mmCIF file of C-alpha atoms in Angstrom:
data_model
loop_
_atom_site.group_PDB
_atom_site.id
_atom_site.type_symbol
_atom_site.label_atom_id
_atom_site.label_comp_id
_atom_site.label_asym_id
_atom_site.label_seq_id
_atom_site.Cartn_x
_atom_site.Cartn_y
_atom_site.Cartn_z
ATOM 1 C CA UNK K 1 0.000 0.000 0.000
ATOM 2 C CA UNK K 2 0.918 3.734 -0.588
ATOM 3 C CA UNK K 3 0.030 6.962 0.979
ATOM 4 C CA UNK K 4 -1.699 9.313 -1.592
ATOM 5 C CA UNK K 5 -2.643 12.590 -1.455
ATOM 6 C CA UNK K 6 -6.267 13.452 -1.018
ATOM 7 C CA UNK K 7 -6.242 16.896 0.238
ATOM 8 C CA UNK K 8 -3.544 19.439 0.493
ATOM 9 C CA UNK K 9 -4.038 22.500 2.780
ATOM 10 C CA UNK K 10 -1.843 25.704 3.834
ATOM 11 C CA UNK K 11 -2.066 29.050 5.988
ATOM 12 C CA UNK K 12 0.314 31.527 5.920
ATOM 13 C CA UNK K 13 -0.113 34.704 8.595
ATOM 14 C CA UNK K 14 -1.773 37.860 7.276
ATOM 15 C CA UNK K 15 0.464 40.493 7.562
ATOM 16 C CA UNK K 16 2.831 40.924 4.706
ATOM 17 C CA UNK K 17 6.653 42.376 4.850
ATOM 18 C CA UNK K 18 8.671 43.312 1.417
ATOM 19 C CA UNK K 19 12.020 44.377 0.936
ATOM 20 C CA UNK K 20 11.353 47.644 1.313
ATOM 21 C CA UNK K 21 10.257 47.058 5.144
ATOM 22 C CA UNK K 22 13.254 45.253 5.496
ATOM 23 C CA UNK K 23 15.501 47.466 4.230
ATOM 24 C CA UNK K 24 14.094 50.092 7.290
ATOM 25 C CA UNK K 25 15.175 47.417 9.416
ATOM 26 C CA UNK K 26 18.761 46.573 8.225
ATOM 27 C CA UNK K 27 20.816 47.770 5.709
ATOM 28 C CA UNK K 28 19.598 46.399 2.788
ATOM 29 C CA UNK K 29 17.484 47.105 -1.076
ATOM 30 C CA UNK K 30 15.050 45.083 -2.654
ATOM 31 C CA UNK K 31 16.823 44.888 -5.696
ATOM 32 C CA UNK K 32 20.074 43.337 -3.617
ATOM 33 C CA UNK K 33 17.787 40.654 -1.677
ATOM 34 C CA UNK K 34 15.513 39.694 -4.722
ATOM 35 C CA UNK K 35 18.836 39.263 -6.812
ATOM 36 C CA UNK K 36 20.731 37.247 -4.437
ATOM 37 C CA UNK K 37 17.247 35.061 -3.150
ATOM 38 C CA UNK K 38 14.551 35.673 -5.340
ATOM 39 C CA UNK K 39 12.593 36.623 -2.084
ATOM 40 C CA UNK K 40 10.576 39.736 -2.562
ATOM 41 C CA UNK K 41 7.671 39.220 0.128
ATOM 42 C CA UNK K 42 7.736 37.139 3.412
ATOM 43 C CA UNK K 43 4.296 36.705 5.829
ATOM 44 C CA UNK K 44 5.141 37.221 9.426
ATOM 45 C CA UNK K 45 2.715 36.622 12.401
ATOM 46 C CA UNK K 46 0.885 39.020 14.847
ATOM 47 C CA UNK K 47 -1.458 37.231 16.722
ATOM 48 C CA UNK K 48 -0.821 33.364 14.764
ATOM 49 C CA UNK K 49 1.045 30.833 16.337
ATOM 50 C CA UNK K 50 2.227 27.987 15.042
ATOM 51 C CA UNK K 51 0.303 25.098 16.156
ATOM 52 C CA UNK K 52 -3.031 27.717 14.978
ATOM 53 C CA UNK K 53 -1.299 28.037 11.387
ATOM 54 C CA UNK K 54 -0.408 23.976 11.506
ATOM 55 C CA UNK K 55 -4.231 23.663 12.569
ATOM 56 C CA UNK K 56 -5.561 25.965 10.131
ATOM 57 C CA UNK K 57 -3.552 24.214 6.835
ATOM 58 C CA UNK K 58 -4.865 20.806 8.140
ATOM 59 C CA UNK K 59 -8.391 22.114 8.375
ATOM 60 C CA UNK K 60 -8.288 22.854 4.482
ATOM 61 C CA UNK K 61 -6.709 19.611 3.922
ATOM 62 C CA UNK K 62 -8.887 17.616 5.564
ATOM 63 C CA UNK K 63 -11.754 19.369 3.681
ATOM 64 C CA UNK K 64 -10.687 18.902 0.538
ATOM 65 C CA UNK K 65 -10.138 15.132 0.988
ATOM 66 C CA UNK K 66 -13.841 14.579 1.973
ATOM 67 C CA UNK K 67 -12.312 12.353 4.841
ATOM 68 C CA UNK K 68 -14.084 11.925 7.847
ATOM 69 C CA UNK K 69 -11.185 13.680 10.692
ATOM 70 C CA UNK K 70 -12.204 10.443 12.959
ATOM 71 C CA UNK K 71 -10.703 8.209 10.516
ATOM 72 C CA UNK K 72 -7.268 10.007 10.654
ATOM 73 C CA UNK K 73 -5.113 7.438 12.211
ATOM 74 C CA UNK K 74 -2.269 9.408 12.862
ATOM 75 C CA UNK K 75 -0.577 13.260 13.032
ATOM 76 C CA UNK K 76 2.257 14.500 12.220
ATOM 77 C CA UNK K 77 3.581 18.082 12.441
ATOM 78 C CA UNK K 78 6.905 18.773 11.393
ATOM 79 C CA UNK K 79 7.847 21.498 13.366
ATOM 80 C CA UNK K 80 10.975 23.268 14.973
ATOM 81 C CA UNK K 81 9.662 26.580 15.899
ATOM 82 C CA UNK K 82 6.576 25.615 17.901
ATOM 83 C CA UNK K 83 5.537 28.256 20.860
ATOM 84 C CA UNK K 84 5.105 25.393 23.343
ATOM 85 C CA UNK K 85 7.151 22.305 23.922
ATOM 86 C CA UNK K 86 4.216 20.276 25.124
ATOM 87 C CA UNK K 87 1.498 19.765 24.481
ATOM 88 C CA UNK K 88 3.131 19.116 21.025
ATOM 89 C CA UNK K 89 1.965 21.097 18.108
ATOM 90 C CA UNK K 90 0.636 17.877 16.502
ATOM 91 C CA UNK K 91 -1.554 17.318 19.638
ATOM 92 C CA UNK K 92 -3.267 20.786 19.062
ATOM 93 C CA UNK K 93 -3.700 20.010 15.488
ATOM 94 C CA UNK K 94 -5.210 16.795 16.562
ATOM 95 C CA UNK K 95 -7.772 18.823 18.732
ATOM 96 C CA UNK K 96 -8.193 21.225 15.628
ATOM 97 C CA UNK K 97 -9.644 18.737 13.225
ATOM 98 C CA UNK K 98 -11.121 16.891 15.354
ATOM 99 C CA UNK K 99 -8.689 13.888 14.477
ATOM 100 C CA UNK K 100 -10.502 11.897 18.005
ATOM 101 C CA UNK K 101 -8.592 8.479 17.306
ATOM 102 C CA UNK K 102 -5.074 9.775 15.906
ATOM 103 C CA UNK K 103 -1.895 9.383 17.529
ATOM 104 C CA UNK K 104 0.460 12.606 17.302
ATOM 105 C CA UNK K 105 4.012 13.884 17.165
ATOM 106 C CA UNK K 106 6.480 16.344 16.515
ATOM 107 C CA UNK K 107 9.136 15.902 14.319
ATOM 108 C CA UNK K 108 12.108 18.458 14.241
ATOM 109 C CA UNK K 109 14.809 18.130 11.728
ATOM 110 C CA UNK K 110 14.342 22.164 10.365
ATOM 111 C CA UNK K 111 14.094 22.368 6.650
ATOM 112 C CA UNK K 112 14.551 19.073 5.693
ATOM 113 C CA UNK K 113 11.110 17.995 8.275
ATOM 114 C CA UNK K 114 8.389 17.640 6.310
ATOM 115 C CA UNK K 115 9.738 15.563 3.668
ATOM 116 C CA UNK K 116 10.829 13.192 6.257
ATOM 117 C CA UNK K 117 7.498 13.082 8.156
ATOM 118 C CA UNK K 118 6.038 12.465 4.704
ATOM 119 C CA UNK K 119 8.647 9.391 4.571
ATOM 120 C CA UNK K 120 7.633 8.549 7.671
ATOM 121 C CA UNK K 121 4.144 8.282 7.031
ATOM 122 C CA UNK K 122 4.684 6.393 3.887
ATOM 123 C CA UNK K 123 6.515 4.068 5.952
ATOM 124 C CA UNK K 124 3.687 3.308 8.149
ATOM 125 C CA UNK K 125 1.274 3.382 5.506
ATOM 126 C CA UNK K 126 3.424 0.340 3.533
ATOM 127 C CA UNK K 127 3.576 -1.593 6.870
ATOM 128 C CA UNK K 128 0.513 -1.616 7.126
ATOM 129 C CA UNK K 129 0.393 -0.017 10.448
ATOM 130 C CA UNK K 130 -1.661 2.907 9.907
ATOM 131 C CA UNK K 131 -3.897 3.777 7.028
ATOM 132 C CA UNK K 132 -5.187 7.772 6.501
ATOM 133 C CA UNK K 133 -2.352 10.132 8.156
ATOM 134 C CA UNK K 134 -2.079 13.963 8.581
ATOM 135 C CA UNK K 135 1.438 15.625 7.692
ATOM 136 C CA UNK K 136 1.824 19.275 8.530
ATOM 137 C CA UNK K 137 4.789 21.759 8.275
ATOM 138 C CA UNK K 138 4.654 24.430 10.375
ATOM 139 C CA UNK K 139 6.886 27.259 10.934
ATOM 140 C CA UNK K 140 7.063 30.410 12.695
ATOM 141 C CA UNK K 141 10.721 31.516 11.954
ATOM 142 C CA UNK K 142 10.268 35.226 12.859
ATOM 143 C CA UNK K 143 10.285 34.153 16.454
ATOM 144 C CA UNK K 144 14.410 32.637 16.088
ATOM 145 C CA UNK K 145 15.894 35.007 13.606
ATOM 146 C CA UNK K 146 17.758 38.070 15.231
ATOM 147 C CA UNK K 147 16.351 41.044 12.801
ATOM 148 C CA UNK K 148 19.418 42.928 13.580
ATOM 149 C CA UNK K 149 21.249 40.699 11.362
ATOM 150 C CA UNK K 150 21.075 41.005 7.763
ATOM 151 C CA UNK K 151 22.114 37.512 6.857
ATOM 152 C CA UNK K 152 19.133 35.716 7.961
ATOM 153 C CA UNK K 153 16.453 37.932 8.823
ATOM 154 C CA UNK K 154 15.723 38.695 5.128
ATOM 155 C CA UNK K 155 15.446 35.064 4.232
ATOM 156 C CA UNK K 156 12.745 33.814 6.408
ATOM 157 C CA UNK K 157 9.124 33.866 6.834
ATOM 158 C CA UNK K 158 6.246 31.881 8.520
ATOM 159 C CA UNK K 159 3.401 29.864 7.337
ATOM 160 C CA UNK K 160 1.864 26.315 7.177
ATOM 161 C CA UNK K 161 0.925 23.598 4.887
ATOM 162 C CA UNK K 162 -0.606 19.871 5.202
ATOM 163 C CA UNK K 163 -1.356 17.118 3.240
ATOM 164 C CA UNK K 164 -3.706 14.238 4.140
ATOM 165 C CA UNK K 165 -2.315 10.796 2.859
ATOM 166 C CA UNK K 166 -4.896 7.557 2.775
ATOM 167 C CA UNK K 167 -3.802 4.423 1.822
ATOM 168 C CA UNK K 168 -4.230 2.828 -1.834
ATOM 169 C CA UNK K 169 -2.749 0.153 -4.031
ATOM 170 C CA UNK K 170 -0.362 1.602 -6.162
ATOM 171 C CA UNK K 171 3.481 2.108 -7.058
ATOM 172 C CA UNK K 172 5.986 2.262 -4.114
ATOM 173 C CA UNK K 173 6.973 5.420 -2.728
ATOM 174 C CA UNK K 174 10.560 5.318 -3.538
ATOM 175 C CA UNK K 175 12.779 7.409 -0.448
ATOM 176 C CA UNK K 176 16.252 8.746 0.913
ATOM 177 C CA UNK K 177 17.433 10.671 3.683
ATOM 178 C CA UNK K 178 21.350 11.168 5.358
ATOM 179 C CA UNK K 179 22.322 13.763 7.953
ATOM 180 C CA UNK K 180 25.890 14.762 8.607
ATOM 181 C CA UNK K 181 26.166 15.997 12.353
ATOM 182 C CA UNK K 182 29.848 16.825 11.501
ATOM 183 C CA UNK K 183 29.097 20.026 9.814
ATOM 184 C CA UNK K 184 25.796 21.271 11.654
ATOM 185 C CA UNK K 185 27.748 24.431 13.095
ATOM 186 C CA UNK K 186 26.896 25.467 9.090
ATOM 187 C CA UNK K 187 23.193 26.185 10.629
ATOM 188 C CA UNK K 188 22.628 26.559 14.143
ATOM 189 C CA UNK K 189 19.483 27.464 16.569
ATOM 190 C CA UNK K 190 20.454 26.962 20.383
ATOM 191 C CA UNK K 191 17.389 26.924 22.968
ATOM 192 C CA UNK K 192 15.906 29.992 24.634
ATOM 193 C CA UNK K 193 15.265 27.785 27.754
ATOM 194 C CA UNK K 194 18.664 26.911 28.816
ATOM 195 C CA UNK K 195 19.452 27.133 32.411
ATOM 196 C CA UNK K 196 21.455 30.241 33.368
ATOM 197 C CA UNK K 197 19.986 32.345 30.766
ATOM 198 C CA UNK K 198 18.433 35.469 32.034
ATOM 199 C CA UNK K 199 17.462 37.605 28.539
ATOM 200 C CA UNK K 200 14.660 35.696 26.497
ATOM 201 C CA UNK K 201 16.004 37.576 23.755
ATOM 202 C CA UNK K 202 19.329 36.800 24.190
ATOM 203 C CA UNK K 203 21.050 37.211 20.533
ATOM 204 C CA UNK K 204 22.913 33.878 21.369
ATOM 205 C CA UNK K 205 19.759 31.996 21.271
ATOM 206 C CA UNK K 206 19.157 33.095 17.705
ATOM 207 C CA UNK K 207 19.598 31.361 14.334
ATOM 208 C CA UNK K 208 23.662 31.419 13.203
ATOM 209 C CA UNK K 209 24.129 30.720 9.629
ATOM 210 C CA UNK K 210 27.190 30.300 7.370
ATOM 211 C CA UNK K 211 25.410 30.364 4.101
ATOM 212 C CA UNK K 212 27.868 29.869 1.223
ATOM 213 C CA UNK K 213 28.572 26.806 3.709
ATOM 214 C CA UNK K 214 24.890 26.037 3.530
ATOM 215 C CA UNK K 215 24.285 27.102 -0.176
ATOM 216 C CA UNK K 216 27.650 24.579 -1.462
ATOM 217 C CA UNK K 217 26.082 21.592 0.860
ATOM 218 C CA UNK K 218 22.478 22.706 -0.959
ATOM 219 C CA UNK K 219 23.943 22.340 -4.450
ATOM 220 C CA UNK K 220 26.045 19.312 -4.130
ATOM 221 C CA UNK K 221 23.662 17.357 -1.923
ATOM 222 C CA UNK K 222 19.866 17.807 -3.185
ATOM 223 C CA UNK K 223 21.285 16.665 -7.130
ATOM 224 C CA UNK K 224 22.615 13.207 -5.341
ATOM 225 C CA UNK K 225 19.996 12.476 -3.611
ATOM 226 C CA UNK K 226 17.554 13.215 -6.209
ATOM 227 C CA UNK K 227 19.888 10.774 -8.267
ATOM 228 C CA UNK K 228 19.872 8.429 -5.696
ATOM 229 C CA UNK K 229 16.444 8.038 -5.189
ATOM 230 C CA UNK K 230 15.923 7.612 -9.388
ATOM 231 C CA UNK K 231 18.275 4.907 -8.811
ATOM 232 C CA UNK K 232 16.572 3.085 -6.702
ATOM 233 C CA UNK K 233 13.226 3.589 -8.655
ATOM 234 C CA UNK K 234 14.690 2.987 -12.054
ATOM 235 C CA UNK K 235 13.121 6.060 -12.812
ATOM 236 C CA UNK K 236 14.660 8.887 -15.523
ATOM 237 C CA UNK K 237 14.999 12.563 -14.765
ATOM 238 C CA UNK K 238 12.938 13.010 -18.140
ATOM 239 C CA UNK K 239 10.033 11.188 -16.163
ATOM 240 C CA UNK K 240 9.839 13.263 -13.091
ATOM 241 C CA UNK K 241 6.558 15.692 -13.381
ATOM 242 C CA UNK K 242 7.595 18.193 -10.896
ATOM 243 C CA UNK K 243 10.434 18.636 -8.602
ATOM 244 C CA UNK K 244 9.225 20.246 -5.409
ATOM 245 C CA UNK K 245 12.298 21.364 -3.692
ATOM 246 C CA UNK K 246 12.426 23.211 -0.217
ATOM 247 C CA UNK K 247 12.127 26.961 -0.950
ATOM 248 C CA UNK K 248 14.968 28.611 0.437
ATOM 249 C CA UNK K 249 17.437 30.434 -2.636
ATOM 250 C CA UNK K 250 16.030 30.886 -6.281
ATOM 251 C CA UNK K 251 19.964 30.491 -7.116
ATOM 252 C CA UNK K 252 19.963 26.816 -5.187
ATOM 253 C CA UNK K 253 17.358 25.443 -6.983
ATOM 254 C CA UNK K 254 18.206 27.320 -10.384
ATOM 255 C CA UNK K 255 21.729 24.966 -9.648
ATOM 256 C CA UNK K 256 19.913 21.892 -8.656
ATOM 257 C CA UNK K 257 18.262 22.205 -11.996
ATOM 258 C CA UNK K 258 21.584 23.025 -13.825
ATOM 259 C CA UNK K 259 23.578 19.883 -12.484
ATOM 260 C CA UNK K 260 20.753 17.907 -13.207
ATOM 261 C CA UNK K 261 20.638 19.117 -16.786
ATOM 262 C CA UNK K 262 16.876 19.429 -16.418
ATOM 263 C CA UNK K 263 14.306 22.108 -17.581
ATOM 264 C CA UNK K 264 13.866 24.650 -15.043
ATOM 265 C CA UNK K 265 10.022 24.644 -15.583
ATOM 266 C CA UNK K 266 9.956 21.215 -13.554
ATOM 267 C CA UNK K 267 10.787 23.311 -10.470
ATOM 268 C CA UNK K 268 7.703 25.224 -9.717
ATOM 269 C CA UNK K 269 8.712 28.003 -6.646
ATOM 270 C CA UNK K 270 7.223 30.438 -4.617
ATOM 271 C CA UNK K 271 9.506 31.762 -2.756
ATOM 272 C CA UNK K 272 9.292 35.388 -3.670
ATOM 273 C CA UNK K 273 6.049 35.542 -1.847
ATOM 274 C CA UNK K 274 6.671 33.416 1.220
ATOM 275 C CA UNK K 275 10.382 33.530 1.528
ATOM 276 C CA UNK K 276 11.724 30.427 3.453
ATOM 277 C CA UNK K 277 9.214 28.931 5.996
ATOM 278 C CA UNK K 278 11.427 26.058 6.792
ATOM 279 C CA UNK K 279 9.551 22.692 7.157
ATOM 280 C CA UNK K 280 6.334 24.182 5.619
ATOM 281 C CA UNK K 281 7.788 25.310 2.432
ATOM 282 C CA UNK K 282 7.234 22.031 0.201
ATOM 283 C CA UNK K 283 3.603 21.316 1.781
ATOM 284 C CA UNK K 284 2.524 25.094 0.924
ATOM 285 C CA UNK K 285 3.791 24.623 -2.499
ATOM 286 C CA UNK K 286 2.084 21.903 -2.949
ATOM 287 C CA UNK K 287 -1.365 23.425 -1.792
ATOM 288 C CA UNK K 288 -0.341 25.831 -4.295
ATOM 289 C CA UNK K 289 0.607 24.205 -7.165
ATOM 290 C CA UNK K 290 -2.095 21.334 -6.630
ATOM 291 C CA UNK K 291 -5.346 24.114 -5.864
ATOM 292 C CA UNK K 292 -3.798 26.046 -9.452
ATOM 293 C CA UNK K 293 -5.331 22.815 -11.429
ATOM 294 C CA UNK K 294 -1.242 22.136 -11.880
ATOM 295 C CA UNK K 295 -1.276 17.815 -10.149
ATOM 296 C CA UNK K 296 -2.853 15.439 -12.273
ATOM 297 C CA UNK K 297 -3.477 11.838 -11.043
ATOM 298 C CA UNK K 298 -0.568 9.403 -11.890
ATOM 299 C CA UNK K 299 1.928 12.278 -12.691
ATOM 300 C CA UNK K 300 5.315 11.735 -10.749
ATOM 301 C CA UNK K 301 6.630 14.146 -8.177
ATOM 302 C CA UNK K 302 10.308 14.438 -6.564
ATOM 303 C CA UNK K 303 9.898 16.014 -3.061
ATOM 304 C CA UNK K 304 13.790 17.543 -1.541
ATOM 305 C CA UNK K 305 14.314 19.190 1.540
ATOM 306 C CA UNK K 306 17.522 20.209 3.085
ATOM 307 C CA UNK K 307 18.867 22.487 5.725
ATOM 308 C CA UNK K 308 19.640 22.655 9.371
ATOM 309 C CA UNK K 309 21.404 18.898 11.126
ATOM 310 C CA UNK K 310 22.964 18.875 8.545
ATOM 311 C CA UNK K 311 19.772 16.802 6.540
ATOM 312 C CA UNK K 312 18.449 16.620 3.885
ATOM 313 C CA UNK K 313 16.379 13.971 2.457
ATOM 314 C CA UNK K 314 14.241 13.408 -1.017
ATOM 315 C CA UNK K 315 11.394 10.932 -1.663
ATOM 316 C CA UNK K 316 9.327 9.858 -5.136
ATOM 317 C CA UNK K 317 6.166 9.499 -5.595
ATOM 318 C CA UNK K 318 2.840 9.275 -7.882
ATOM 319 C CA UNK K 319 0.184 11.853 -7.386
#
């Protein structure tokens, strides 16, 4: 049995920040952060949270699947930004939909989550284990960036996106995933809660980023892995639909395309109006791309995400 797709859902916060806010905050144009990210607009919340946004983009994907929310079997929110530690964010979104006999968890592995929860729930969908499962990205990176620093704060933004998987016959979900724990000082997010630490907003407990260290892992890694994973399908590149790569540089995924000698059109993005939202990029693209009429039934999609461990992690599958 596979997982597919029967509803996609997202929610993204309602107040809106261009370049041209962020340049009042740091030095900074929009012409210099939409050449060097293709960023131009990023959502940041007010009053949201992100266990409400997770909630919100599984609402929509629950209702657009026609599924009943008591025959979800299981939850899971990839998350690494949520505003409580417990009750987990996949627990609220649990009490959200109304998912009465689901299990729930968090899963934190930054960027690269949500294509690993949806390898996860593949996995328990082929076992046989569970059979209708929730996967939700949810992000609200505005909370760990320091805005002081122009590095970061202009890459990120927050939002949410789900997908609601039910099991079917059909062809395997083919999947990778590595982490390499040696270079993680690349990307780094230490906790606001350790002991001794008297400032909440202590810039030490915000995001540290090397990212030409980041951006060469990016471009060497995601092309490998994509590679790997058409390996072990003996699939082609020419019969890959879509490639629905974590949003976080137009000029990574413009060289993901390049190595892979493959038409840029396959890599539908969206970052210029929601920035990077971490885990939730890929699931809000998808919402996006699948709600535009763009996802046909049988089509083949590559999902890649990458980022903070370091991860990064790539699965194929049929719509």
């Amino acid at each position: 049995m596979v997982g597919k797709i029967y509803g996609t859902g997202s929610c993204v916060p309602s107040r809106v920040m261009d370049n041209n806010d962020m340049a009042k905050i740091v030095e900074t144009s929009d012409e210099w952060i939409r050449e060097r990210t293709g960023i131009e607009r990023r959502h940041i919340i007010e009053d949201e949270t992100t266990s409400y946004m997770a909630g919100q983009a599984a609402l929509r994907a629950v209702e657009q699947s026609g599924i009943d929310p008591a025959e979800i079997d299981m939850v899971i929110v990839a998350t690494s930004s949520s505003e409580t530690i417990f009750p987990c964010a996949a627990c609220e979104v649990q009490k959200t939909v109304g998912a009465v006999h689901a299990a729930a968890y968090d899963l934190n592995a930054a960027c690269t989550g949500f294509v690993l929860a949806f390898n996860s729930a593949q996995a328990y969908i082929s076992a046989g284990i569970y059979r209708t499962i929730l996967v939700v990205g949810a992000e609200s990176m505005s909370n760990m960036i320091d805005w002081t620093d122009r590095g970061t704060c202009i890459l990120f933004g927050d939002g949410a996106g789900a997908v609601l998987l039910r099991a079917e016959e059909g062809t395997p979900v083919c999947m990778a995933a590595h982490s390499d724990g040696i270079k993680g000082e690349a990307l780094t997010q230490l906790s606001r809660h350790r002991k001794g630490w008297e400032q909440e907003e202590n810039k030490e407990s915000c995001m540290h980023m090397d990212g030409q260290a980041v951006f060469k892992f990016a471009v060497r890694k995601v092309p490998e892995i994509i590679e790997e994973v058409l390996e072990k399908a003996d699939a082609k590149l020419e019969d890959i639909d879509y490639f629905v790569l974590h949003q976080a540089n137009r000029r990574i995924i413009e060289a993901v395309a390049k190595r892979l000698k493959t038409d840029l059109a396959k890599f539908p993005m969206n970052l210029e109006e929601y920035a990077n939202t971490s885990a939730a990029t890929v699931p809000i693209l998808l919402d996006e791309i699948n709600r535009k009429g763009m996802l046909q039934r049988g089509q083949k999609l590559m999902l890649a995400g990458f980022g903070a461990g370091l991860t990064w992690a790539a699965c194929l599958f049929e719509w």
